[in-house]
Amino acid sequence: MARKVIIDCDPGIDDAVALCLALFDPSLEVVGVTAVAGSVPVEQSSRNLQALIERLDPPKYPRIGVGSPPEDGPVIDGRELHGEDGLANVGYAVSRLQRQHPAEKLIADEVRAAPESVTILCLGPLTNVARAFQREPELPSLIDRLIIAGGCVDGIGNVTPAAEFNMYYDAASARAVFRSLTTKTLIPLDVSRRIAFDFDFVDQLPTAHSRAGKLLRDIVPYSFRAYHQTQGQESVLFPDAVAVMACLQPEMFEMLEMAGDVETRGELTLGATVFDRRPISEWRSNMEVAIDVDVVAVKESLVRGLMYAGQQSI
């Protein structure tokens, strides 16, 4: 039986790669996709999510949920890596949805429809998930698992010296989700930054004759230019796609039970993920955290997954 998942994301080129993997994989049933502010403002994120679903035209359409801005979101985004529109400035048009579902309501509805059977893939800031938990306090106990892309164990951030982007963007929501009574898996920067792709990756994408291949070939090359121009790197990272691989093939990751929290104040440490790793910890373990990964196996499986998406979208 296919695993039911909700994908909460902030598209974003790496989110688009992740969606290509998840929407066509036969072992997953994507029952909902929800947009959250992050890489781009929430209105653009919602448009991007709808545009991606329309262009990929997956075998089964998920319900689409639209988000709202966080109460105290910082004045940052990811457009220097993803383009002004978040999707390489391609300018995808979208149809007008007659009825839009609030993201937190969609999450709650789908979890309640299949209690203890839905995994939520959290690929952006945790605003929507925290609001769903606030809306329905019993919801955390009804979720099978949260798989969260973000944070860092080694303390080396990517948006500040100490904080990873998703945690920093809405630290209060991240803390609420970390402290919730849910089964959680964290795929931190420490692991995802090891899975870097050079420009040969473009040649391994599905052909442009497929819907998935056309979309990926439209937007992925932009990532290589952006990483080179803004960070001086010749390789790119797709942390959201790595989180999808952790859902599909968890045996490729080494996990460790840890006690984690998120700093919500501090001039230098806002959004930092903090783990109690003292010999005698005073915090109770609240999540499993990826601490190692089979880099070659994940990269090969990711490419195979995208090729399969191409075959299924001709």
Phi, psi and omega in degrees: 000135181293145180280126179283131179224149166248134179251115178256117192212169182229068190300129348086123179294317182292330174295322179297319176298317180297318180295322177301319178295311191285321188290339183250356181283125184292345180275356179241141169245103182278103185274341180200149172229135184231145183259140178226151176293145179174267180303325175223164175302159191297327179296316179290323178300318180294319177296318181297318181297316179296319180298320180294316180296318180296320182283326178283329178046063185293164181304324177232123181283127173281160170291146182247130178244139181255141183265182174225159186296150172293156184294322184230045180293140180288161181274068176218164171201187183249024188289340177292336177261340188243351184097163183300326179264002179086343181233057171063022178060028179289328177078046179296134173274152178228153175283161181272122178283128180288326181229121181251135182261128174299137187302314184293328177289319178299316179301312181296317181297314183290324178293317180293331179289337180218070185300137178064019182234356186251127172262136176253120175271110183264101186254359178227195173304156191266024182303308185296319182293317179298320180291323176297320179293323178290323180295318182226094186302338179278350187300318182306325182284349183261354182272139176292309182195147165259132171245116191248124173269114178152178181076176176205137180274325184280357177081008180258106184276183176233355175242332167225170179303336186245348191235141172276152190304308186298322180288320182292323187298320178217077186295324181296318178293321178300316179298317181299319180288318177303322184273355181288157181273065177238160171277122189234142171236127180251128174250094189276170177305324182309323181270311187293331180287347176281343184257080183256145182243133174269182190293343175300339179303325181299321179290342181267359179286157176302157181293158180289356176286343178260156180296315180296317180296318179299314181297312182297320180288339174289322194247329186296319179303331178301323180301319181295319177295317183293316178297321180292315185286324186263333185234359178068024182254145178265352179243162181235160179245145175232070186300329180291322177293325177296322178295322176297320178296326177294330175286318184284319186222071183297340180294346179278355183241141172264125184249153176221131175291129183219164177251112185235155177211172181235133179281127183254358177221165177121129182297324184253345191239006179308129178083359178291138173269127186243133181236135179276099182248023177293153179307322175241094185287140176265349179263148177273137178303134183229007179193160167262140185236132176290125180244348178204163185205148172276094189300312183297314182297318180295316180297317180295318181292323178297315179296318178298320179296320178291321176298321177296319176301319178298316180297326182273359184235028178278000000 
